[in-house]
């Protein structure tokens, strides 16, 4: 039982990281029809920003430096994402396959640029000592960092919900996911919403990258690529364009993966991809999403 | 789409003959270079099989590497663990890959577009995981599954025989080229292209799109498996990278770079991709980039960086890839002469 | 006569089929003009080409302004409102959110909208996807009436509605017509006769006739132009 609790919360924490990557992917796909293969590169950029900040700018190992680095990582991810949209995606408006291809190319370029800049060996990022503590739940001990991932993801989810529900841009995004051309036929320049979803998607991915340095004890050039595949799986299972669906799927994917992997190393990854195939065949639009087109 | 007008039709033939003869002349005599080209030929062949899906059937798969890896591992396993000879091991590998392609294809083809891409990605990732983690002791993991040297004839072994491997890879490329050419010219190939352009119109004729797409999917998979078998001989092992998403993405890059649905575009894309990535590394180790500042020199020394940049430029500014660009040049040139 | 809208040689090709083959017509400012024709002749495509929802070539003038080069949202902001054929309301949004999304003016005219359709006020928090077809049509029309416009494009607003609702929608259009110009695609000929001053008839991607609704009294004309016996209603 103790081991189950530990594994479950660890899986939940991993799911939280998946959610940070997948929420942006899901919105970008839902609104623009772009499958963004460069999203992992946004995450990695955030991770390297954390590494740089906590080793070269404020290397005091304090909690406050860590928190600031989370924010900086988010901003770096967001700027990278906005630049991607403005420089590459925008000019391929409505050429969906080409948009996806360009992001494939960008992911490729970014990974090799990281390799050239930082080398192939993972760079170590030491989290503040407070994060090494454990919390006792019943008889089980769980690393406190797990709760940090879950907390940050929950904040992002709530912020997302408030933004979607109570702001005009949120209204435009919700409407755009359902029927983009009708949004323009109401006189709204939907491309501003495109830039905006890249911004928030990039921010969440950058945050995820910062936290991933703690989860993986460091950052290497392909950190984001590893997360990207499972984030894709999460998005598709949750339903493209549905942030709540993404959140549910992220928990399912994270916990399944960690629990099964504990009993047979690797089988968890295997089970998760089979789960994806299963969901798509039974319910091609995902748990809560619109029909994938 | 066929961008090769009649009078240029013999160019690919000439090119193949050239590459065959060159291996016996000083141009391509060095084993290192021959090995590079052998790998390039295999990737060109693999890119062709991918183009059969992407270009000629309109299926965007992110899991094509799975069948390549299934061929490689199937053969390597039968040779290493059962001591089979290369021919039975190769046949076994292709049957094995056919079964996997049938099952995964029939499942994935129940959905379309991006969902199809994701299901194929998932299946391939599952295969990749098995290979990486050496599940059930099948793959030997990162140690790679080595070629059993007793299973292949001696003239394919050792540095002295690199030229034979080179020729083997070249013949493989030619075989795949002819097979893809024949397939795309056949009446089935025409149905596939009609499917790509307008699925409804084909269903109206009473043909079942699903069946045709599945046949194309399995044929492309079997041909990829065949290339995988040869790759074991040429590179002496089967390794997890063969089945990675990265491999499929590089095939995608090759086909788009060279030009989609043109056959020789995929071949050129594959050759350029492999030769560039190997030679660019050499460029760096020779110090050609040492004059550049670190922030730009670092990435420039990564072949994937330059290839990725070229790829992005091609997608944005030259749809149709190299083949499309040549075609447009010729149109422009042709009309200005008249 | 002031012309609110002028189309000159407008062509639309979608996926290789040439759907509009040189459409020419003028719409008189300040009145309702009916755009008629059999099914599939290109009426909806004509409206969609005006707002730029389909790629179009040719000249489209809104009063003096050339709008054929504008993007959809720019056409709308130039003073056009569009009520599409299939309503296209946002089914996951509430009624009020649907209306809010359509706000462009500083002071959107909710009074007029709620006077015309009190039902919408009552149901403002209901998800639009759960509304009846008629109520959804009210949302679609209301979205267009919130802002001041120079031109209102309405595509078959009474399709599939019960007679009482047809009257309600017609009333709304008549109120709107006091303040703007309307180009109305409609199969309901009595409605056209009631509110339209001019009619334009299309066939096979071109305009074949411009005239007035009284011509529809002639059964021969109605049969020849529209394939219906419009006079006998
Ligand atoms: N997106 C599209 N793709 C292919 N064909 C289209 C498309 N949109 C319209 N068409 C075709 O263009 C023609 C005109 O369509 P349109 O909807 O404009 O007709 P309509 O006059 O509004 O008909 P109705 O009275 O039935 O609404 C039809 O033959 C239709 O099938
Ligand atoms: Mg219509």
PDB file of N, CA, C and O in Angstrom, chain B residues 293-316:
ATOM      1  N   UNK B 293      32.546  32.397 -34.323  1.00  0.00           N
ATOM      2  CA  UNK B 293      32.298  32.529 -32.875  1.00  0.00           C
ATOM      3  C   UNK B 293      31.537  31.294 -32.363  1.00  0.00           C
ATOM      4  O   UNK B 293      30.778  30.670 -33.106  1.00  0.00           O
ATOM      5  N   UNK B 294      31.744  31.016 -31.103  1.00  0.00           N
ATOM      6  CA  UNK B 294      31.218  29.767 -30.528  1.00  0.00           C
ATOM      7  C   UNK B 294      29.709  29.623 -30.672  1.00  0.00           C
ATOM      8  O   UNK B 294      29.193  28.570 -30.978  1.00  0.00           O
ATOM      9  N   UNK B 295      28.970  30.752 -30.476  1.00  0.00           N
ATOM     10  CA  UNK B 295      27.509  30.619 -30.437  1.00  0.00           C
ATOM     11  C   UNK B 295      26.941  30.207 -31.785  1.00  0.00           C
ATOM     12  O   UNK B 295      25.882  29.625 -31.872  1.00  0.00           O
ATOM     13  N   UNK B 296      27.700  30.500 -32.864  1.00  0.00           N
ATOM     14  CA  UNK B 296      27.194  30.057 -34.161  1.00  0.00           C
ATOM     15  C   UNK B 296      27.949  28.816 -34.630  1.00  0.00           C
ATOM     16  O   UNK B 296      27.398  27.931 -35.252  1.00  0.00           O
ATOM     17  N   UNK B 297      29.221  28.743 -34.266  1.00  0.00           N
ATOM     18  CA  UNK B 297      30.024  27.583 -34.668  1.00  0.00           C
ATOM     19  C   UNK B 297      29.540  26.302 -34.029  1.00  0.00           C
ATOM     20  O   UNK B 297      29.552  25.248 -34.652  1.00  0.00           O
ATOM     21  N   UNK B 298      29.086  26.383 -32.783  1.00  0.00           N
ATOM     22  CA  UNK B 298      28.599  25.199 -32.087  1.00  0.00           C
ATOM     23  C   UNK B 298      27.491  24.495 -32.846  1.00  0.00           C
ATOM     24  O   UNK B 298      27.652  23.344 -33.265  1.00  0.00           O
ATOM     25  N   UNK B 299      26.370  25.181 -33.076  1.00  0.00           N
ATOM     26  CA  UNK B 299      25.292  24.555 -33.832  1.00  0.00           C
ATOM     27  C   UNK B 299      25.706  24.175 -35.252  1.00  0.00           C
ATOM     28  O   UNK B 299      25.304  23.135 -35.762  1.00  0.00           O
ATOM     29  N   UNK B 300      26.533  24.999 -35.892  1.00  0.00           N
ATOM     30  CA  UNK B 300      26.918  24.710 -37.270  1.00  0.00           C
ATOM     31  C   UNK B 300      27.657  23.385 -37.376  1.00  0.00           C
ATOM     32  O   UNK B 300      27.684  22.765 -38.432  1.00  0.00           O
ATOM     33  N   UNK B 301      28.295  22.970 -36.280  1.00  0.00           N
ATOM     34  CA  UNK B 301      29.024  21.711 -36.347  1.00  0.00           C
ATOM     35  C   UNK B 301      28.075  20.522 -36.216  1.00  0.00           C
ATOM     36  O   UNK B 301      28.489  19.385 -36.337  1.00  0.00           O
ATOM     37  N   UNK B 302      26.791  20.796 -35.970  1.00  0.00           N
ATOM     38  CA  UNK B 302      25.809  19.712 -35.919  1.00  0.00           C
ATOM     39  C   UNK B 302      25.129  19.607 -37.280  1.00  0.00           C
ATOM     40  O   UNK B 302      24.396  20.519 -37.673  1.00  0.00           O
ATOM     41  N   UNK B 303      25.348  18.522 -37.995  1.00  0.00           N
ATOM     42  CA  UNK B 303      24.742  18.394 -39.332  1.00  0.00           C
ATOM     43  C   UNK B 303      23.233  18.594 -39.290  1.00  0.00           C
ATOM     44  O   UNK B 303      22.655  19.218 -40.174  1.00  0.00           O
ATOM     45  N   UNK B 304      22.594  18.064 -38.232  1.00  0.00           N
ATOM     46  CA  UNK B 304      21.138  18.159 -38.159  1.00  0.00           C
ATOM     47  C   UNK B 304      20.684  19.603 -38.128  1.00  0.00           C
ATOM     48  O   UNK B 304      19.606  19.940 -38.602  1.00  0.00           O
ATOM     49  N   UNK B 305      21.526  20.472 -37.599  1.00  0.00           N
ATOM     50  CA  UNK B 305      21.173  21.889 -37.547  1.00  0.00           C
ATOM     51  C   UNK B 305      21.028  22.459 -38.956  1.00  0.00           C
ATOM     52  O   UNK B 305      20.015  23.038 -39.321  1.00  0.00           O
ATOM     53  N   UNK B 306      22.062  22.228 -39.756  1.00  0.00           N
ATOM     54  CA  UNK B 306      22.046  22.762 -41.120  1.00  0.00           C
ATOM     55  C   UNK B 306      20.941  22.109 -41.945  1.00  0.00           C
ATOM     56  O   UNK B 306      20.188  22.773 -42.658  1.00  0.00           O
ATOM     57  N   UNK B 307      20.808  20.775 -41.806  1.00  0.00           N
ATOM     58  CA  UNK B 307      19.759  20.071 -42.547  1.00  0.00           C
ATOM     59  C   UNK B 307      18.382  20.588 -42.150  1.00  0.00           C
ATOM     60  O   UNK B 307      17.511  20.777 -43.004  1.00  0.00           O
ATOM     61  N   UNK B 308      18.210  20.826 -40.859  1.00  0.00           N
ATOM     62  CA  UNK B 308      16.922  21.330 -40.383  1.00  0.00           C
ATOM     63  C   UNK B 308      16.614  22.705 -40.949  1.00  0.00           C
ATOM     64  O   UNK B 308      15.487  22.982 -41.364  1.00  0.00           O
ATOM     65  N   UNK B 309      17.633  23.563 -40.981  1.00  0.00           N
ATOM     66  CA  UNK B 309      17.428  24.907 -41.533  1.00  0.00           C
ATOM     67  C   UNK B 309      17.065  24.821 -43.012  1.00  0.00           C
ATOM     68  O   UNK B 309      16.109  25.456 -43.482  1.00  0.00           O
ATOM     69  N   UNK B 310      17.803  23.986 -43.743  1.00  0.00           N
ATOM     70  CA  UNK B 310      17.488  23.827 -45.168  1.00  0.00           C
ATOM     71  C   UNK B 310      16.056  23.324 -45.328  1.00  0.00           C
ATOM     72  O   UNK B 310      15.284  23.814 -46.158  1.00  0.00           O
ATOM     73  N   UNK B 311      15.706  22.360 -44.497  1.00  0.00           N
ATOM     74  CA  UNK B 311      14.363  21.783 -44.560  1.00  0.00           C
ATOM     75  C   UNK B 311      13.295  22.858 -44.357  1.00  0.00           C
ATOM     76  O   UNK B 311      12.325  22.949 -45.107  1.00  0.00           O
ATOM     77  N   UNK B 312      13.489  23.691 -43.344  1.00  0.00           N
ATOM     78  CA  UNK B 312      12.501  24.747 -43.073  1.00  0.00           C
ATOM     79  C   UNK B 312      12.387  25.680 -44.280  1.00  0.00           C
ATOM     80  O   UNK B 312      11.291  26.037 -44.717  1.00  0.00           O
ATOM     81  N   UNK B 313      13.546  26.048 -44.833  1.00  0.00           N
ATOM     82  CA  UNK B 313      13.520  26.944 -45.993  1.00  0.00           C
ATOM     83  C   UNK B 313      12.785  26.296 -47.160  1.00  0.00           C
ATOM     84  O   UNK B 313      12.014  26.955 -47.864  1.00  0.00           O
ATOM     85  N   UNK B 314      13.024  24.989 -47.356  1.00  0.00           N
ATOM     86  CA  UNK B 314      12.356  24.298 -48.461  1.00  0.00           C
ATOM     87  C   UNK B 314      10.845  24.308 -48.258  1.00  0.00           C
ATOM     88  O   UNK B 314      10.076  24.627 -49.170  1.00  0.00           O
ATOM     89  N   UNK B 315      10.402  23.975 -47.039  1.00  0.00           N
ATOM     90  CA  UNK B 315       8.953  23.939 -46.791  1.00  0.00           C
ATOM     91  C   UNK B 315       8.339  25.321 -47.023  1.00  0.00           C
ATOM     92  O   UNK B 315       7.267  25.466 -47.613  1.00  0.00           O
ATOM     93  N   UNK B 316       9.057  26.359 -46.560  1.00  0.00           N
ATOM     94  CA  UNK B 316       8.465  27.690 -46.650  1.00  0.00           C
ATOM     95  C   UNK B 316       8.525  28.274 -48.051  1.00  0.00           C
ATOM     96  O   UNK B 316       7.585  28.906 -48.509  1.00  0.00           O
TER      97      UNK B 316
END
